[in-house]
C-alpha cells in the first residue's frame, strides 16, 4: 500500500523507516479525512494536536505473497484523522465483557492506559472508563464511589460516543445519591433532564428526583409523628406521599422495558406505601414487581413482603 505525499502532515516534515514489522504484529486501523483507504498502523503516542504512529508500508507485494511490511514512523495531526479503530487484544475484550470486583486492578490499569484516547472516534476508551466506574460504584464504599464519580465525569466530558456519555450521566447521578449528596444529584438531574433525549437518562433523572421527594416525605413524617390528627399537616403529608409514589412509578409505567431502573422505582414505591401505612398498596406493587421483574435484585424483598406483610421498611434501597 503506497502513501501519497502530502496526505499526512509530519511534525518534522520527515518520515523515517524504523523497522520491519513482525508477521505477528497487530495493527490499528487509521482513517484519514482526505483518504478513501484506511491505513494499517501502530499508534505509539498522543500529543495535544497530533499522534505518533508507525504506518505499515508493503514492499514487493503483500506480506503473505512474498513481500515485506515495514513500518514508517509518522506524526499525524488530529485534525486530519477521521477515526482510529484500535486493535483489541483478546484479554482486553474478555475484561470488558465481564468486569467484576475481582478484576478491579486490571480494569484500573486498562482505563489509565486508554483514557487519553477518549476523544478519538472509534476508540473504546469510554467503555473501559464505564467498566471500572461501574465496579467502583457497586462496591458502595465512599472512597471508591468518589473515584467512580470522577471517572463517570471524565467519560461524560470527553468521550466521542454520545451513548456512553448518557451512561456516564446516569452513573454520576447514582454516585451522588450513594455519597449522600441528594441536593447535588437533584440539581444535576434537572440540568440533564433539560436536554436529555435518551430514555435511560430520562428515567434515571426521574428516579433522582423521586429520591429527593422521598427524603422530603420522610423528613415530614419525622417532624409530624401525629400527622393524621392535624388536618392541615395531613393534607401536606398526603400531597408529598402521592407525588413521591408517582415519581417512583414513572419508569415502570412509561419505560417498563428498562428493567433495572423500573424495578428499582417499583420497589421504592413499595417502601413509600409502607411509610404511608398503606400495606395493601405495598403488597399489590410487590406482586407487580414479582410478575414483571422476577429476576431483579428486588424480587426477593418483594417475595418476603408478600409472604410477611408486616416487614419493616429499610431506607436507602
Coordinates of C-alpha atoms in Angstrom, one line a residue:
X1 CA 0.0 0.0 0.0
X2 CA 1.6 3.3 -1.1
X3 CA 1.2 6.5 1.0
X4 CA 0.7 9.6 -1.2
X5 CA 3.0 12.6 -0.3
X6 CA 1.2 15.4 1.4
X7 CA -1.6 13.3 2.8
X8 CA -0.1 13.0 6.3
X9 CA 1.2 16.1 7.9
X10 CA 4.6 15.5 9.7
X11 CA 5.6 17.5 12.7
X12 CA 9.2 17.4 11.5
X13 CA 8.4 17.2 7.8
X14 CA 10.1 13.8 7.6
X15 CA 9.1 10.2 7.7
X16 CA 11.5 7.5 8.9
X17 CA 11.6 3.8 8.1
X18 CA 12.3 2.3 11.6
X19 CA 11.7 -1.5 11.4
X20 CA 10.5 -4.5 9.5
X21 CA 7.1 -5.5 11.0
X22 CA 6.9 -8.8 12.7
X23 CA 4.5 -11.2 10.9
X24 CA 2.5 -11.4 14.2
X25 CA 2.5 -7.7 14.8
X26 CA -1.1 -6.4 15.4
X27 CA -2.1 -3.2 13.7
X28 CA -4.6 -0.4 14.5
X29 CA -6.7 1.0 11.6
X30 CA -6.3 4.7 10.9
X31 CA -8.7 6.5 8.6
X32 CA -7.7 10.0 7.4
X33 CA -10.3 12.6 6.4
X34 CA -9.0 13.0 2.9
X35 CA -8.1 9.4 2.1
X36 CA -10.5 6.7 0.9
X37 CA -8.5 3.8 2.1
X38 CA -7.6 3.4 5.8
X39 CA -4.0 2.8 6.9
X40 CA -2.7 0.0 9.0
X41 CA -0.5 1.4 11.7
X42 CA 0.5 1.1 15.3
X43 CA -0.2 4.2 17.4
X44 CA 2.6 4.9 19.8
X45 CA 1.8 8.3 21.3
X46 CA -0.5 11.2 21.6
X47 CA 0.3 14.9 21.8
X48 CA -2.0 17.9 22.2
X49 CA -2.7 18.2 18.5
X50 CA -1.1 15.1 16.9
X51 CA -0.4 11.4 17.2
X52 CA 2.8 9.4 16.6
X53 CA 2.3 6.2 14.7
X54 CA 4.2 3.5 12.8
X55 CA 2.4 3.2 9.5
X56 CA 2.6 -0.1 7.6
X57 CA 4.3 0.1 4.2
X58 CA 4.1 -3.0 2.0
X59 CA 7.3 -3.6 -0.1
X60 CA 7.4 -6.0 -3.0
X61 CA 3.7 -7.0 -2.8
X62 CA 1.6 -8.1 0.1
X63 CA 3.4 -9.7 3.0
X64 CA 1.6 -13.0 2.6
X65 CA 2.7 -13.2 -1.1
X66 CA 6.4 -12.9 -0.6
X67 CA 6.5 -9.2 0.1
X68 CA 7.6 -7.5 3.3
X69 CA 6.0 -4.9 5.5
X70 CA 8.0 -2.1 7.0
X71 CA 6.7 0.4 9.5
X72 CA 7.3 4.1 8.9
X73 CA 7.1 6.4 11.9
X74 CA 4.9 9.5 11.2
X75 CA 3.5 12.4 13.1
X76 CA -0.2 12.9 12.1
X77 CA -2.3 15.9 13.0
X78 CA -5.5 15.1 14.9
X79 CA -7.5 17.4 12.6
X80 CA -6.6 15.0 9.7
X81 CA -7.9 11.9 11.4
X82 CA -11.5 10.6 10.8
X83 CA -11.2 7.7 13.2
X84 CA -8.8 5.2 14.7
X85 CA -10.1 1.6 15.2
X86 CA -7.7 0.3 17.8
X87 CA -6.8 -3.4 17.7
X88 CA -8.3 -5.1 20.8
X89 CA -6.4 -7.9 22.4
X90 CA -8.4 -10.9 23.4
X91 CA -7.6 -10.3 27.1
X92 CA -8.9 -6.8 26.9
X93 CA -12.1 -7.9 25.2
X94 CA -12.7 -10.5 27.9
X95 CA -12.0 -8.0 30.7
X96 CA -14.6 -5.5 29.3
X97 CA -17.1 -8.2 28.6
X98 CA -17.3 -9.3 32.3
X99 CA -16.0 -6.5 34.6
X100 CA -16.1 -7.7 38.2
X101 CA -14.7 -6.6 41.6
X102 CA -12.0 -9.3 41.3
X103 CA -10.7 -7.6 38.2
X104 CA -10.6 -4.1 39.6
X105 CA -6.9 -3.6 39.4
X106 CA -6.8 -4.8 35.8
X107 CA -9.7 -2.5 34.9
X108 CA -7.9 0.4 36.5
X109 CA -4.7 -0.3 34.6
X110 CA -6.7 -0.5 31.3
X111 CA -8.5 2.7 31.9
X112 CA -5.3 4.5 32.8
X113 CA -3.7 3.4 29.6
X114 CA -6.7 4.2 27.4
X115 CA -8.2 7.3 28.9
X116 CA -6.1 9.6 26.8
X117 CA -7.9 8.3 23.6
X118 CA -11.4 9.3 24.8
X119 CA -12.0 11.9 22.1
X120 CA -10.8 9.8 19.2
X121 CA -13.6 8.3 17.2
X122 CA -13.9 4.5 17.2
X123 CA -11.8 4.2 20.3
X124 CA -13.3 2.1 23.1
X125 CA -11.7 4.2 25.9
X126 CA -15.1 5.2 27.3
X127 CA -16.1 1.5 27.6
X128 CA -13.0 1.0 29.9
X129 CA -14.0 4.0 31.9
X130 CA -17.6 2.9 32.4
X131 CA -16.4 -0.6 33.3
X132 CA -14.1 0.5 36.1
X133 CA -16.6 3.1 37.3
X134 CA -19.4 0.6 37.5
X135 CA -17.3 -1.8 39.6
X136 CA -16.3 1.0 41.9
X137 CA -19.9 2.2 42.3
X138 CA -21.1 -1.3 43.1
X139 CA -18.7 -1.5 46.0
X140 CA -20.7 1.0 47.9
X141 CA -17.5 2.3 49.6
X142 CA -17.4 6.1 49.8
X143 CA -13.8 6.3 48.6
X144 CA -14.3 4.1 45.6
X145 CA -17.6 5.7 44.7
X146 CA -15.9 9.1 44.7
X147 CA -13.4 7.8 42.2
X148 CA -16.3 6.3 40.2
X149 CA -17.9 9.8 40.2
X150 CA -14.7 11.4 38.8
X151 CA -14.4 8.6 36.2
X152 CA -18.0 9.0 35.0
X153 CA -17.5 12.7 34.8
X154 CA -14.4 12.2 32.6
X155 CA -16.3 9.9 30.2
X156 CA -19.3 12.3 30.0
X157 CA -17.0 15.2 29.3
X158 CA -14.6 13.7 26.9
X159 CA -16.0 10.6 25.2
X160 CA -16.7 10.8 21.4
X161 CA -19.6 8.4 21.8
X162 CA -22.9 10.0 22.9
X163 CA -24.4 6.7 24.1
X164 CA -21.6 6.3 26.6
X165 CA -21.9 9.9 27.6
X166 CA -25.5 9.2 28.6
X167 CA -24.5 6.1 30.6
X168 CA -21.9 8.2 32.4
X169 CA -24.5 10.8 33.3
X170 CA -26.6 8.0 34.8
X171 CA -23.6 6.8 36.8
X172 CA -22.9 10.3 38.1
X173 CA -26.4 10.6 39.5
X174 CA -26.2 7.3 41.2
X175 CA -22.8 8.1 42.7
X176 CA -24.1 11.4 44.2
X177 CA -27.0 9.5 45.8
X178 CA -24.7 6.8 47.3
X179 CA -22.4 9.5 48.6
X180 CA -25.3 11.2 50.4
X181 CA -25.4 14.3 48.2
X182 CA -29.0 14.3 47.1
X183 CA -29.2 18.1 46.6
X184 CA -26.3 17.9 44.1
X185 CA -27.9 14.9 42.5
X186 CA -31.2 16.8 42.1
X187 CA -29.6 19.8 40.6
X188 CA -27.6 17.6 38.2
X189 CA -30.8 15.7 37.3
X190 CA -32.7 18.9 36.5
X191 CA -29.8 20.0 34.3
X192 CA -29.6 16.8 32.4
X193 CA -33.4 16.5 32.0
X194 CA -33.5 19.8 30.1
X195 CA -31.5 18.3 27.2
X196 CA -31.6 14.5 27.5
X197 CA -33.4 12.5 24.8
X198 CA -32.2 9.1 25.8
X199 CA -34.9 7.1 27.7
X200 CA -32.3 5.7 30.1
X201 CA -31.0 9.0 31.2
X202 CA -34.5 10.5 31.5
X203 CA -35.6 7.6 33.7
X204 CA -32.5 8.0 35.9
X205 CA -33.2 11.7 36.3
X206 CA -36.8 11.0 37.4
X207 CA -35.5 8.4 39.9
X208 CA -33.1 11.0 41.4
X209 CA -36.0 13.5 41.7
X210 CA -38.1 10.8 43.2
X211 CA -35.4 10.0 45.8
X212 CA -35.3 13.7 46.7
X213 CA -39.1 13.7 47.1
X214 CA -38.8 10.6 49.3
X215 CA -36.3 12.3 51.5
X216 CA -38.6 15.3 52.0
X217 CA -41.5 13.0 52.7
X218 CA -39.6 11.0 55.3
X219 CA -38.4 14.3 56.9
X220 CA -42.0 15.5 57.1
X221 CA -43.1 12.3 58.8
X222 CA -40.4 12.6 61.4
X223 CA -41.3 16.2 62.1
X224 CA -45.0 15.3 62.4
X225 CA -45.4 11.8 64.1
X226 CA -49.1 12.6 64.7
X227 CA -49.8 13.9 61.3
X228 CA -53.1 12.1 61.0
X229 CA -54.5 14.2 63.8
X230 CA -53.9 17.5 62.2
X231 CA -56.0 18.3 59.1
X232 CA -53.5 20.8 57.6
X233 CA -50.5 18.6 58.2
X234 CA -52.3 15.5 56.9
X235 CA -53.1 17.2 53.7
X236 CA -49.5 18.2 53.2
X237 CA -48.2 14.7 54.0
X238 CA -50.7 13.1 51.6
X239 CA -49.7 15.5 48.8
X240 CA -46.0 14.6 49.3
X241 CA -46.9 10.9 49.6
X242 CA -48.8 10.7 46.2
X243 CA -46.2 12.9 44.4
X244 CA -43.4 10.6 45.6
X245 CA -45.1 7.4 44.6
X246 CA -45.9 8.8 41.2
X247 CA -42.3 9.7 40.6
X248 CA -41.1 6.2 41.5
X249 CA -43.7 4.5 39.4
X250 CA -42.8 6.6 36.3
X251 CA -40.1 4.2 35.0
X252 CA -42.3 1.1 35.3
X253 CA -45.4 2.9 33.7
X254 CA -43.6 4.6 30.8
X255 CA -40.3 2.8 30.3
X256 CA -41.0 -0.7 31.6
X257 CA -38.6 -2.4 29.3
X258 CA -35.7 -0.7 31.2
X259 CA -35.8 -3.5 33.7
X260 CA -33.3 -2.4 36.3
X261 CA -34.5 1.2 36.9
X262 CA -38.1 0.2 36.5
X263 CA -37.7 -2.5 39.2
X264 CA -35.8 -0.1 41.4
X265 CA -38.5 2.5 41.1
X266 CA -41.3 0.0 41.8
X267 CA -39.6 -1.3 44.9
X268 CA -39.1 2.3 46.2
X269 CA -42.8 2.9 45.6
X270 CA -43.5 -0.2 47.8
X271 CA -41.4 1.3 50.6
X272 CA -43.2 4.7 50.3
X273 CA -46.5 2.8 50.5
X274 CA -45.3 1.2 53.7
X275 CA -44.1 4.5 55.1
X276 CA -47.6 5.8 54.4
X277 CA -49.0 2.8 56.2
X278 CA -50.8 1.5 53.1
X279 CA -49.8 -2.1 53.2
X280 CA -52.4 -3.3 50.7
X281 CA -51.0 -1.0 48.1
X282 CA -47.4 -2.1 49.1
X283 CA -48.3 -5.7 48.6
X284 CA -50.0 -5.1 45.3
X285 CA -46.9 -3.3 44.0
X286 CA -44.7 -6.1 45.4
X287 CA -46.8 -8.6 43.4
X288 CA -46.4 -6.5 40.3
X289 CA -42.7 -6.4 40.8
X290 CA -42.6 -10.2 41.1
X291 CA -44.6 -10.6 37.9
X292 CA -42.8 -8.0 35.8
X293 CA -39.2 -8.3 37.0
X294 CA -38.8 -11.7 38.7
X295 CA -35.0 -11.7 38.1
X296 CA -34.4 -8.3 39.5
X297 CA -32.3 -7.7 42.7
X298 CA -35.5 -6.5 44.4
X299 CA -37.6 -9.7 43.7
X300 CA -36.6 -11.4 46.9
X301 CA -37.5 -8.4 49.0
X302 CA -40.9 -8.3 47.3
X303 CA -41.4 -12.0 47.9
X304 CA -40.7 -11.6 51.6
X305 CA -43.2 -8.8 51.8
X306 CA -45.9 -10.8 50.1
X307 CA -45.3 -13.7 52.5
X308 CA -44.9 -11.5 55.6
X309 CA -46.8 -8.2 55.0
X310 CA -45.6 -6.7 58.3
X311 CA -42.0 -6.5 57.1
X312 CA -40.3 -3.2 58.1
X313 CA -39.0 -0.6 55.6
X314 CA -35.2 -0.4 55.3
X315 CA -34.4 3.1 53.9
X316 CA -31.9 3.7 51.2
X317 CA -32.5 0.7 48.9

